[in-house]
Amino acid sequence: MNRQPQPTRPRIRKDNMTAFAEKRPPVAAPILLLLLGVIAGCAGTPPTPDMSGEPELETPVIAEMAPQGPAELPESAWQAEFSAAERRLAAQDWIGAEQALQPLPDTLVANDLARHHYLLARAAYLRGDYNTVRALLESLPQEPVALALRQLLDNFRRHMHSLAGQYRDSARLGVTQLEYALDPILRDTLKRDIWHNLQRLPATELDSALAEATAAEWRAWLRLARLAADQPGVNALRASLETWLAKHPDHVAAEQLPGGLGFLLAERQPVRKVTLLLPLSGRLAPAARAVRDGYLAHYYSAREREDSDHEISIVDTGLFASAVAAYEHAVASGADLIIGPLSKEAVTQLGRHPQRPVPILALNRIDEPVVHGSAALVQLSLAPEDEARRIAELAFGQGARRALILRPAGERGTRLNDVLRQRWQALGGSIAASATYSSPEAYSASIKTALNLTDSEQRAREVRSMLATNIEFIARRRQDVDVVFLLAGTPAEARSVKPLLAFHYAGTLPVYATSSIYSGIPDPRNRDLNGARLVELPWLLGANPDLREALAAGETGGDSFTRLNALGADAGLLQSRCVQLQAGADALIKGATGLLLLDQDLRIIREPALATFDGSDLTRL
């Protein structure tokens, strides 16, 4: 096929367009789980990997820190006490664990002392006492200890660093563990965790780490992460990976490139036609146009790099009786991959439809299981549930353990509350109090009641009455709260609620929130959110500048729907990098909406970035 003239980037406004670019010769590549292989560009039929042994997304942190691999702990005269403490820790009972260890004497042999300190450190970590954790880990015996104990201690340190946001330290420790880890399962876990933590680092921090690194193995890891962080086109990334492999053929990451990157090196069948199913008419039309424009910005950027060789068709689902009818039209028109639909209702219709000969990258997430079809249905979305889980992890990693949840009444508030509670309690946190408000008038009273200020004021009235004098009184809030989760549905709501915490004597408590507290538009009124921490799309924190500039130049990146621009851009990214999804739970792609992972139900799980308001400005942490 002759190469088409390379176009200049147009102003992206059209609802329908067709474009072609140079094709690569189709060559079969290996295939992943269940139906993923029939996603465009991922054709082939190798064995399906077993995901049953992969870690679940909501594993309790105590379980994550438990022994991995077959290494046996050394025998001990205190085995009964150690086992009892392990059982209590598994049940998140740090008091019971400490009580189980009380019979141990002060003087112990090296292995017993190391295990004793390890279990006490885990108990201290569960209650959020980081000073005690550090003291225990710094006073470990100087003598060498059994390999299994060293493994336990390093696993604990590594997970503690990761949850605290110390991603470089966690990755570096994982590299050290690989030097002595022999069990294949543990080695795979370590490589996955190292890569995940390196991908969490911004490019500037990777550069700093590279400048300081001296160990060859560690430097090679950092160089691999740095070239992936540049987010080049597929061709450039493939060339960089081949160069890295040529320089580091014996590196542990060369055995199987992390994050599914190795699948990019296998030749694949090209996708020839992509159809976008979007509701370009009706109430969702503005949102649909934002998604379309984000996708097209990615598409034209890829064309300039000669990474894109497919035709695009854009179909208005509003012209069809159902999402299934629109899908069947796209299939009949020769689509190799379908991106969309956008609404949850439309995705549900396709999820229930077993006749799906062409793979789908849906742009929403549904709650019910998808009926198996002959092709995959992958779900990419901006689901706030991912953000609720993430703020639970980040707050726990910083030492918070007893939460106050503030949320609006209604289905969304209930849903996010349930997800947050589940993850928070799985980690080992507790809910000290919660407040649900149904109107702006109820904000203050709800917070006041949750903080037990009403009880404090009642006690003051009783004292005044008893003493028959008007004594000076300052209300005292409850003291068993160390973090606030704010699940506000809108920025205006958050700007009203956050200052009330200070008014009600809780201004020093850290506040974590989902991205819904930020409109995506700089606003001086956000100074009322000063200090609040939220998880946000990298797109709104400076990532993907070229795509954002292209959207602005084409007058298509409206401020009101900037997150949907990012969703569209990630749809294009996943289409171009879909072969990486063959890695299953190991797949990891740095997108505009966050780090993108794949779960066993073919849902893309987003890990957004942590940010804070510094005055009225949003800053990445």
Coordinates of C-alpha atoms in Angstrom, one line a residue:
M1 CA 0.0 0.0 0.0
N2 CA 1.3 3.5 -0.9
R3 CA 2.0 5.8 2.0
Q4 CA -0.5 8.6 2.2
P5 CA 0.7 12.2 2.4
Q6 CA 1.4 13.2 6.0
P7 CA -1.2 15.7 7.0
T8 CA -0.8 18.7 9.1
R9 CA -2.8 18.6 12.3
P10 CA -6.3 20.0 11.5
R11 CA -8.7 21.8 13.8
I12 CA -10.6 18.9 15.3
R13 CA -14.2 19.7 14.9
K14 CA -15.8 17.1 12.6
D15 CA -18.3 14.5 13.8
N16 CA -17.3 12.1 11.0
M17 CA -14.0 11.5 9.4
T18 CA -11.9 8.9 7.6
A19 CA -8.1 8.8 7.6
F20 CA -5.5 6.4 6.5
A21 CA -1.7 6.1 7.1
E22 CA 1.0 3.6 6.3
K23 CA 0.3 0.0 7.3
R24 CA 2.7 -2.4 8.9
P25 CA 2.8 -6.0 7.6
P26 CA 0.4 -8.1 9.7
V27 CA 2.2 -10.7 11.7
A28 CA 0.6 -12.8 14.5
A29 CA 1.6 -12.1 18.0
P30 CA 1.0 -14.0 21.2
I31 CA -2.3 -13.7 23.0
L32 CA -3.5 -13.1 26.5
L33 CA -6.3 -14.1 28.7
L34 CA -9.7 -15.3 27.7
L35 CA -10.7 -13.0 24.8
L36 CA -8.2 -10.2 24.9
G37 CA -6.4 -11.7 21.9
V38 CA -9.1 -10.5 19.6
I39 CA -8.6 -6.9 20.5
A40 CA -7.2 -5.1 17.5
G41 CA -3.5 -5.6 16.9
C42 CA -3.5 -8.5 19.5
A43 CA -4.4 -11.4 17.3
G44 CA -2.9 -14.9 17.9
T45 CA -3.5 -18.0 20.0
P46 CA -0.9 -18.7 22.7
P47 CA -1.8 -20.2 26.0
T48 CA -4.0 -18.1 28.3
P49 CA -2.1 -17.0 31.4
D50 CA -3.4 -18.0 34.8
M51 CA -4.4 -14.9 36.8
S52 CA -5.6 -16.9 39.8
G53 CA -2.4 -16.3 41.6
E54 CA -2.2 -12.6 41.0
P55 CA -2.6 -10.3 43.9
E56 CA -6.0 -8.8 44.3
L57 CA -6.4 -5.0 44.2
E58 CA -7.7 -4.8 47.7
T59 CA -5.4 -7.1 49.6
P60 CA -5.1 -6.1 53.2
V61 CA -1.7 -4.5 53.9
I62 CA -1.0 -7.1 56.6
A63 CA -1.5 -9.9 54.1
E64 CA 0.8 -8.0 51.6
M65 CA 3.5 -8.0 54.2
A66 CA 3.2 -11.7 55.0
P67 CA 5.8 -14.3 53.9
Q68 CA 6.0 -14.9 50.2
G69 CA 7.6 -17.9 48.6
P70 CA 8.6 -21.3 50.1
A71 CA 11.4 -20.0 52.3
E72 CA 11.0 -21.5 55.8
L73 CA 11.4 -19.5 59.0
P74 CA 14.0 -20.9 61.4
E75 CA 12.9 -23.0 64.3
S76 CA 12.3 -21.2 67.6
A77 CA 11.6 -22.0 71.2
W78 CA 9.0 -19.2 71.0
Q79 CA 7.2 -20.5 68.0
A80 CA 3.8 -20.6 69.8
E81 CA 4.1 -16.9 70.7
F82 CA 5.2 -15.9 67.2
S83 CA 2.4 -17.9 65.6
A84 CA -0.2 -16.4 68.0
A85 CA 1.0 -12.9 67.1
E86 CA 0.8 -13.6 63.4
R87 CA -2.8 -14.7 63.8
R88 CA -3.7 -11.6 65.7
L89 CA -2.0 -9.4 63.1
A90 CA -3.8 -11.2 60.3
A91 CA -7.0 -10.2 62.1
Q92 CA -5.7 -6.6 62.4
D93 CA -5.6 -7.0 66.2
W94 CA -2.4 -5.2 67.2
I95 CA -3.3 -5.2 70.9
G96 CA -3.6 -9.0 70.8
A97 CA -0.4 -9.4 68.9
E98 CA 1.5 -7.3 71.5
Q99 CA 0.0 -9.3 74.3
A100 CA 1.0 -12.6 72.6
L101 CA 4.6 -11.4 72.5
Q102 CA 4.8 -10.3 76.2
P103 CA 6.3 -13.5 77.5
L104 CA 9.4 -13.1 75.4
P105 CA 12.5 -12.1 77.4
D106 CA 14.7 -9.1 76.6
T107 CA 17.6 -11.3 75.5
L108 CA 17.1 -13.5 72.4
V109 CA 19.2 -15.1 69.8
A110 CA 19.5 -13.1 66.6
N111 CA 16.8 -14.9 64.6
D112 CA 14.3 -14.7 67.5
L113 CA 15.1 -11.0 68.1
A114 CA 14.7 -10.1 64.5
R115 CA 11.3 -11.9 64.3
H116 CA 10.2 -10.3 67.6
H117 CA 11.1 -6.8 66.3
Y118 CA 9.4 -7.5 63.0
L119 CA 6.1 -8.5 64.6
L120 CA 6.2 -5.6 67.1
A121 CA 6.9 -3.3 64.2
R122 CA 3.9 -4.6 62.3
A123 CA 1.7 -4.1 65.3
A124 CA 3.0 -0.5 65.7
Y125 CA 2.4 0.1 62.0
L126 CA -1.2 -1.1 62.4
R127 CA -1.8 1.5 65.1
G128 CA -0.1 4.2 63.1
D129 CA 2.9 4.6 65.5
Y130 CA 5.7 5.2 62.9
N131 CA 8.3 6.4 65.4
T132 CA 8.1 3.0 67.2
V133 CA 8.3 1.2 63.8
R134 CA 11.5 3.1 62.9
A135 CA 13.0 2.5 66.3
L136 CA 12.3 -1.3 66.1
L137 CA 13.7 -1.6 62.6
E138 CA 16.8 0.4 63.5
S139 CA 17.6 -1.8 66.5
L140 CA 17.7 -5.1 64.7
P141 CA 20.5 -7.5 65.5
Q142 CA 23.8 -6.8 63.7
E143 CA 24.4 -10.5 63.2
P144 CA 23.2 -12.1 59.9
V145 CA 19.7 -13.6 60.2
A146 CA 17.9 -16.4 58.3
L147 CA 17.1 -15.6 54.7
A148 CA 13.3 -16.0 55.3
L149 CA 13.5 -13.4 58.1
R150 CA 15.4 -11.0 55.9
Q151 CA 12.7 -11.5 53.3
L152 CA 10.0 -10.7 55.8
L153 CA 11.7 -7.5 57.0
D154 CA 12.4 -6.3 53.5
N155 CA 8.8 -7.0 52.4
F156 CA 7.6 -5.0 55.3
R157 CA 9.9 -2.1 54.6
R158 CA 9.1 -2.1 50.9
H159 CA 5.3 -2.0 51.3
M160 CA 5.6 0.6 54.0
H161 CA 7.7 2.8 51.7
S162 CA 5.3 2.3 48.8
L163 CA 2.1 3.2 50.8
A164 CA 3.9 6.3 52.2
G165 CA 4.6 7.5 48.7
Q166 CA 8.3 6.8 49.0
Y167 CA 8.2 5.0 45.6
R168 CA 11.9 5.4 44.8
D169 CA 12.9 3.8 48.2
S170 CA 10.5 1.0 47.7
A171 CA 11.7 0.2 44.2
R172 CA 15.4 0.4 45.3
L173 CA 14.7 -2.1 48.1
G174 CA 12.9 -4.4 45.7
V175 CA 16.0 -4.4 43.5
T176 CA 18.1 -5.4 46.5
Q177 CA 15.7 -8.2 47.3
L178 CA 16.0 -9.6 43.8
E179 CA 19.7 -10.1 44.5
Y180 CA 18.9 -12.9 47.0
A181 CA 15.3 -14.0 46.2
L182 CA 15.2 -17.4 44.6
D183 CA 11.5 -18.3 44.5
P184 CA 10.1 -17.6 41.0
I185 CA 6.8 -16.3 42.5
L186 CA 8.5 -13.9 44.8
R187 CA 10.8 -12.7 42.0
D188 CA 7.8 -12.0 39.7
T189 CA 6.1 -10.1 42.5
L190 CA 9.2 -8.0 43.2
K191 CA 9.7 -7.1 39.5
R192 CA 6.0 -6.1 39.3
D193 CA 6.3 -3.9 42.4
I194 CA 9.6 -2.3 41.3
W195 CA 8.1 -1.4 38.0
H196 CA 4.8 -0.1 39.5
N197 CA 6.7 2.1 41.9
L198 CA 9.1 3.5 39.2
Q199 CA 6.1 4.3 37.0
R200 CA 4.6 6.3 39.8
L201 CA 7.6 8.6 39.8
P202 CA 7.5 11.8 37.6
A203 CA 10.2 12.1 35.0
T204 CA 12.1 14.7 37.0
E205 CA 12.5 12.4 40.0
L206 CA 13.7 9.6 37.7
D207 CA 16.3 12.0 36.4
S208 CA 17.4 12.8 39.9
A209 CA 17.6 9.1 40.8
L210 CA 19.7 8.4 37.7
A211 CA 22.1 11.2 38.6
E212 CA 22.6 9.7 42.0
A213 CA 22.6 6.0 41.1
T214 CA 25.9 4.1 41.1
A215 CA 24.9 0.4 41.0
A216 CA 24.6 -0.9 37.5
E217 CA 21.5 -3.0 38.1
W218 CA 19.6 -0.1 39.6
R219 CA 20.7 2.4 36.9
A220 CA 19.4 0.0 34.3
W221 CA 16.0 -0.2 36.0
L222 CA 15.9 3.6 36.1
R223 CA 16.9 4.0 32.4
L224 CA 14.1 1.6 31.4
A225 CA 11.6 3.5 33.5
R226 CA 12.8 6.8 32.1
L227 CA 12.4 5.8 28.5
A228 CA 8.9 4.6 29.2
A229 CA 8.1 7.8 31.0
D230 CA 8.9 9.8 27.9
Q231 CA 5.7 8.3 26.4
P232 CA 7.0 8.2 22.9
G233 CA 5.0 6.7 20.0
V234 CA 4.9 2.9 19.7
N235 CA 7.7 2.8 17.1
A236 CA 10.0 5.0 19.1
L237 CA 9.3 3.1 22.3
R238 CA 9.9 -0.2 20.5
A239 CA 13.3 1.0 19.2
S240 CA 14.2 2.3 22.7
L241 CA 13.4 -1.0 24.2
E242 CA 15.5 -2.9 21.7
T243 CA 18.4 -0.6 22.4
W244 CA 18.0 -1.1 26.2
L245 CA 17.9 -4.9 25.7
A246 CA 21.0 -4.8 23.6
K247 CA 22.8 -2.9 26.3
H248 CA 21.5 -5.0 29.2
P249 CA 20.9 -8.5 27.9
D250 CA 21.6 -10.1 31.3
H251 CA 19.5 -7.7 33.4
V252 CA 16.8 -9.2 35.5
A253 CA 14.1 -7.1 33.7
A254 CA 15.4 -8.4 30.3
E255 CA 14.0 -11.9 31.2
Q256 CA 10.5 -10.5 30.6
L257 CA 10.2 -6.8 30.2
P258 CA 7.9 -5.4 32.9
G259 CA 4.4 -3.9 32.4
G260 CA 3.8 -5.9 29.3
L261 CA 6.4 -3.9 27.4
G262 CA 7.8 -7.1 25.9
F263 CA 4.6 -7.7 23.9
L264 CA 5.4 -4.4 22.0
L265 CA 8.4 -6.1 20.5
A266 CA 6.4 -8.9 18.8
E267 CA 5.0 -8.1 15.4
R268 CA 1.2 -8.0 15.3
Q269 CA -1.7 -7.8 13.0
P270 CA -2.6 -4.2 12.3
V271 CA -6.0 -2.7 13.0
R272 CA -7.4 -1.3 9.8
K273 CA -10.6 0.4 10.9
V274 CA -11.7 1.8 14.2
T275 CA -15.2 3.0 14.9
L276 CA -16.1 5.3 17.7
L277 CA -19.6 4.9 19.0
L278 CA -20.5 8.1 20.7
P279 CA -23.8 9.9 21.6
L280 CA -23.1 13.0 19.5
S281 CA -26.7 14.1 19.7
G282 CA -28.8 14.5 22.8
R283 CA -27.9 15.4 26.3
L284 CA -24.6 13.6 26.3
A285 CA -23.4 15.3 23.1
P286 CA -21.0 17.8 24.8
A287 CA -19.3 15.0 26.8
A288 CA -19.2 12.8 23.6
R289 CA -17.5 15.6 21.6
A290 CA -14.9 16.0 24.4
V291 CA -14.1 12.3 24.3
R292 CA -13.9 12.3 20.5
D293 CA -11.6 15.3 20.4
G294 CA -9.2 13.8 23.0
Y295 CA -9.1 10.6 20.9
L296 CA -8.5 12.5 17.7
A297 CA -5.7 14.6 19.3
H298 CA -4.0 11.3 20.1
Y299 CA -4.6 10.0 16.6
Y300 CA -3.1 12.9 14.8
S301 CA -0.1 13.0 17.1
A302 CA 0.4 9.3 16.3
R303 CA 0.1 10.0 12.6
E304 CA 2.8 12.6 12.8
R305 CA 5.1 9.9 14.3
E306 CA 3.9 7.4 11.7
D307 CA 2.5 5.3 14.5
S308 CA -1.1 5.2 13.1
D309 CA -2.2 3.3 10.1
H310 CA -5.9 2.9 10.4
E311 CA -9.2 4.4 9.2
I312 CA -11.5 6.1 11.6
S313 CA -15.3 6.1 11.5
I314 CA -17.3 8.1 14.0
V315 CA -20.9 7.0 14.6
D316 CA -23.6 8.9 16.5
T317 CA -25.3 6.3 18.7
G318 CA -28.2 8.7 19.0
L319 CA -29.3 7.8 15.5
F320 CA -29.9 4.1 16.5
A321 CA -32.6 2.4 18.5
S322 CA -30.0 0.8 20.8
A323 CA -26.3 0.5 21.5
V324 CA -26.5 -3.1 20.1
A325 CA -27.9 -1.7 16.9
A326 CA -25.1 0.8 16.6
Y327 CA -22.6 -1.9 17.4
E328 CA -24.0 -4.2 14.7
H329 CA -23.9 -1.3 12.2
A330 CA -20.2 -0.7 13.0
V331 CA -19.4 -4.4 12.6
A332 CA -21.2 -4.6 9.2
S333 CA -19.2 -1.5 8.1
G334 CA -15.9 -3.4 8.7
A335 CA -14.7 -2.2 12.0
D336 CA -11.8 -4.1 13.6
L337 CA -12.1 -2.4 16.9
I338 CA -15.0 -0.4 18.4
I339 CA -14.4 2.4 21.0
G340 CA -17.4 3.3 23.0
P341 CA -20.2 3.6 23.8
L342 CA -20.1 6.3 26.5
S343 CA -23.1 5.9 28.8
K344 CA -23.3 3.2 31.5
E345 CA -26.7 2.1 30.1
A346 CA -25.3 1.6 26.6
V347 CA -22.3 -0.3 27.9
T348 CA -24.7 -2.5 29.9
Q349 CA -26.6 -3.3 26.8
L350 CA -23.4 -4.5 25.0
G351 CA -22.3 -6.3 28.1
R352 CA -25.5 -8.4 28.0
H353 CA -25.1 -9.1 24.3
P354 CA -23.3 -12.3 23.6
Q355 CA -22.9 -11.8 19.8
R356 CA -19.8 -9.6 19.9
P357 CA -17.5 -10.6 17.0
V358 CA -15.5 -7.4 17.2
P359 CA -13.7 -6.3 20.4
I360 CA -14.9 -3.3 22.3
L361 CA -13.1 -0.7 24.4
A362 CA -16.1 0.7 26.3
L363 CA -15.9 4.2 27.8
N364 CA -17.7 3.5 31.0
R365 CA -17.8 0.8 33.7
I366 CA -20.7 -1.4 34.7
D367 CA -21.4 -3.2 37.9
E368 CA -22.8 -6.4 36.5
P369 CA -20.7 -9.2 34.9
V370 CA -20.2 -9.1 31.2
V371 CA -21.7 -11.9 29.2
H372 CA -18.9 -13.8 27.4
G373 CA -18.8 -13.2 23.7
S374 CA -16.3 -14.2 21.0
A375 CA -14.4 -10.9 21.4
A376 CA -13.4 -8.9 24.5
L377 CA -15.2 -6.0 26.1
V378 CA -12.6 -3.9 28.0
Q379 CA -14.0 -1.1 30.2
L380 CA -12.1 2.2 30.5
S381 CA -13.7 4.9 32.6
L382 CA -13.3 7.8 35.0
A383 CA -15.0 5.8 37.8
P384 CA -14.7 7.7 41.0
E385 CA -14.5 4.4 42.9
D386 CA -10.8 4.1 41.8
E387 CA -10.2 7.5 43.4
A388 CA -12.0 6.5 46.7
R389 CA -9.8 3.4 47.0
R390 CA -6.7 5.4 46.3
I391 CA -7.2 8.1 48.9
A392 CA -7.8 5.4 51.5
E393 CA -4.4 3.9 50.6
L394 CA -2.6 7.3 50.6
A395 CA -4.0 8.3 53.9
F396 CA -3.2 5.0 55.5
G397 CA 0.4 5.2 54.2
Q398 CA 0.8 8.5 55.9
G399 CA -0.1 7.0 59.3
A400 CA -3.8 7.9 59.6
R401 CA -5.9 5.1 61.2
R402 CA -9.2 6.6 62.5
A403 CA -11.3 8.4 59.9
L404 CA -14.2 10.8 59.7
I405 CA -16.1 10.5 56.5
L406 CA -18.1 13.5 55.2
R407 CA -20.4 12.8 52.3
P408 CA -23.5 14.0 50.6
A409 CA -26.8 12.0 50.7
G410 CA -27.7 10.2 47.5
E411 CA -26.6 7.2 45.4
R412 CA -23.2 8.5 44.5
G413 CA -22.3 9.5 48.1
T414 CA -23.4 6.1 49.3
R415 CA -21.5 4.2 46.6
L416 CA -18.2 6.0 47.3
N417 CA -18.7 5.7 51.0
D418 CA -19.1 1.9 50.7
V419 CA -16.0 1.6 48.5
L420 CA -13.9 3.8 50.7
R421 CA -14.9 2.0 53.9
Q422 CA -14.2 -1.4 52.4
R423 CA -10.7 -0.4 51.3
W424 CA -9.9 1.6 54.5
Q425 CA -10.9 -1.3 56.7
A426 CA -9.1 -3.9 54.6
L427 CA -5.9 -1.9 55.1
G428 CA -6.5 -1.8 58.9
G429 CA -8.1 1.6 59.4
S430 CA -11.3 2.2 61.4
I431 CA -14.2 4.6 60.9
A432 CA -14.5 6.8 64.0
A433 CA -17.4 8.8 62.7
S434 CA -19.3 9.8 59.6
A435 CA -21.7 12.6 58.6
T436 CA -24.2 12.7 55.7
Y437 CA -25.6 16.0 54.6
S438 CA -28.5 16.6 52.3
S439 CA -28.3 20.3 51.8
P440 CA -26.0 23.3 52.2
E441 CA -27.9 24.3 55.3
A442 CA -27.0 20.9 56.9
Y443 CA -23.2 21.2 56.4
S444 CA -22.3 22.8 59.7
A445 CA -24.8 20.8 61.8
S446 CA -23.6 17.5 60.3
I447 CA -20.0 18.2 61.0
K448 CA -20.7 19.5 64.5
T449 CA -22.6 16.4 65.4
A450 CA -19.9 14.1 63.9
L451 CA -17.2 15.8 65.9
N452 CA -19.2 15.4 69.2
L453 CA -19.3 19.2 69.6
T454 CA -23.0 19.1 70.5
D455 CA -22.2 16.8 73.4
S456 CA -19.4 19.1 74.5
E457 CA -21.7 22.1 74.5
Q458 CA -24.3 20.2 76.4
R459 CA -21.7 19.4 79.1
A460 CA -20.8 23.1 79.3
R461 CA -24.4 24.1 79.8
E462 CA -24.7 21.5 82.6
V463 CA -21.6 22.9 84.3
R464 CA -22.9 26.5 84.0
S465 CA -26.2 25.4 85.5
M466 CA -24.6 23.6 88.3
L467 CA -22.2 26.4 89.2
A468 CA -24.9 29.1 88.5
T469 CA -22.3 31.2 86.7
N470 CA -21.5 32.0 83.1
I471 CA -18.0 30.4 82.9
E472 CA -15.9 30.8 79.8
F473 CA -16.0 27.7 77.6
I474 CA -14.3 26.5 74.5
A475 CA -15.9 23.4 72.8
R476 CA -13.7 20.4 72.5
R477 CA -14.1 18.1 69.5
R478 CA -13.6 14.3 69.7
Q479 CA -10.0 13.3 69.7
D480 CA -10.2 9.9 68.2
V481 CA -10.1 11.1 64.6
D482 CA -6.8 11.6 62.6
V483 CA -8.0 12.0 59.0
V484 CA -11.0 13.4 57.2
F485 CA -12.3 11.9 53.9
L486 CA -14.3 14.5 52.0
L487 CA -16.5 12.9 49.3
A488 CA -18.1 16.1 48.1
G489 CA -19.9 15.9 44.8
T490 CA -18.9 19.4 43.5
P491 CA -16.2 22.0 44.0
A492 CA -18.7 24.5 45.5
E493 CA -19.8 21.9 48.0
A494 CA -16.1 21.2 49.0
R495 CA -15.3 24.9 49.3
S496 CA -18.2 25.2 51.7
V497 CA -17.4 22.1 53.8
K498 CA -13.6 22.4 54.2
P499 CA -13.6 25.8 56.0
L500 CA -16.2 24.4 58.4
L501 CA -13.7 21.9 59.7
A502 CA -11.5 24.7 61.0
F503 CA -14.6 26.5 62.4
H504 CA -15.4 23.4 64.4
Y505 CA -11.9 22.9 65.8
A506 CA -10.8 20.3 63.3
G507 CA -8.7 22.5 61.0
T508 CA -5.5 20.6 61.8
L509 CA -6.8 17.2 60.5
P510 CA -5.5 16.1 57.1
V511 CA -8.3 16.1 54.5
Y512 CA -8.3 13.7 51.5
A513 CA -10.8 14.0 48.7
T514 CA -11.6 12.7 45.2
S515 CA -11.1 14.8 42.1
S516 CA -14.7 16.0 42.2
I517 CA -13.6 18.9 44.5
Y518 CA -11.7 20.5 41.6
S519 CA -13.4 21.7 38.5
G520 CA -10.3 21.5 36.3
I521 CA -10.2 25.2 36.0
P522 CA -8.0 27.5 38.2
D523 CA -10.2 29.5 40.5
P524 CA -9.2 31.9 43.3
R525 CA -12.0 30.5 45.3
N526 CA -10.0 27.3 45.7
R527 CA -8.1 29.0 48.5
D528 CA -10.8 27.7 50.7
L529 CA -9.4 24.2 49.9
N530 CA -5.9 25.1 50.9
G531 CA -4.1 22.1 52.2
A532 CA -6.7 19.5 51.1
R533 CA -5.2 16.5 49.3
L534 CA -6.9 15.0 46.3
V535 CA -6.2 12.4 43.7
E536 CA -6.3 13.9 40.2
L537 CA -5.7 13.0 36.5
P538 CA -2.1 13.6 35.4
W539 CA -3.7 15.4 32.5
L540 CA -4.6 18.2 34.9
L541 CA -1.2 18.2 36.5
G542 CA 0.9 18.9 33.5
A543 CA 1.1 15.6 31.7
N544 CA 0.6 15.2 27.9
P545 CA 1.3 18.9 27.1
D546 CA 1.4 18.3 23.3
L547 CA -2.0 16.8 23.2
R548 CA -3.5 19.5 25.5
E549 CA -1.9 22.2 23.2
A550 CA -3.4 20.5 20.1
L551 CA -6.8 20.5 21.7
A552 CA -6.5 24.2 22.6
A553 CA -5.3 25.1 19.1
G554 CA -8.3 23.3 17.6
E555 CA -10.7 25.0 20.0
T556 CA -11.9 21.6 21.2
G557 CA -10.6 21.3 24.7
G558 CA -13.3 23.0 26.6
D559 CA -12.6 23.6 30.3
S560 CA -15.9 22.0 31.3
F561 CA -15.0 18.6 29.9
T562 CA -11.2 18.5 30.1
R563 CA -11.3 15.1 32.0
L564 CA -13.3 13.7 29.1
N565 CA -10.6 14.9 26.7
A566 CA -8.2 12.9 28.8
L567 CA -10.4 9.8 28.6
G568 CA -10.5 10.1 24.8
A569 CA -6.7 10.4 24.7
D570 CA -6.4 7.3 26.9
A571 CA -8.7 5.4 24.6
G572 CA -6.3 6.2 21.7
L573 CA -3.3 5.2 23.9
L574 CA -4.8 1.9 24.9
Q575 CA -5.7 1.1 21.3
S576 CA -2.1 1.7 20.3
R577 CA -0.7 -0.2 23.3
C578 CA -3.3 -2.9 23.6
V579 CA -0.8 -5.7 23.2
Q580 CA 0.6 -4.8 26.6
L581 CA -2.7 -5.9 28.1
Q582 CA -1.7 -9.5 27.2
A583 CA 0.5 -9.3 30.3
G584 CA -2.7 -9.5 32.4
A585 CA -2.2 -8.3 36.0
D586 CA 1.4 -7.3 35.1
A587 CA 0.1 -4.8 32.4
L588 CA 0.8 -1.2 33.3
I589 CA 0.5 1.8 31.1
K590 CA 1.0 5.4 32.1
G591 CA -2.0 7.3 30.8
A592 CA -3.5 10.8 30.8
T593 CA -6.1 9.7 33.4
G594 CA -3.6 7.8 35.7
L595 CA -1.6 4.6 35.8
L596 CA -3.7 2.1 34.0
L597 CA -3.9 -1.5 35.2
L598 CA -6.1 -4.4 34.1
D599 CA -8.2 -6.5 36.4
Q600 CA -9.5 -10.1 35.9
D601 CA -12.9 -8.7 34.6
L602 CA -11.1 -6.7 31.8
R603 CA -11.8 -3.5 33.6
I604 CA -9.1 -0.8 33.4
I605 CA -8.3 0.3 36.9
R606 CA -7.0 3.9 37.2
E607 CA -4.4 5.0 39.8
P608 CA -4.6 8.8 39.8
A609 CA -1.8 11.1 41.1
L610 CA -1.8 12.8 44.5
A611 CA -2.0 16.6 44.5
T612 CA -2.8 19.4 47.0
F613 CA -4.1 22.9 47.0
D614 CA -1.3 25.4 47.8
G615 CA -3.4 28.5 48.3
S616 CA -5.7 28.3 45.3
D617 CA -3.2 26.5 43.1
L618 CA -3.3 22.8 42.5
T619 CA 0.2 21.2 42.9
R620 CA 1.3 17.6 42.3
L621 CA 2.9 15.9 45.3

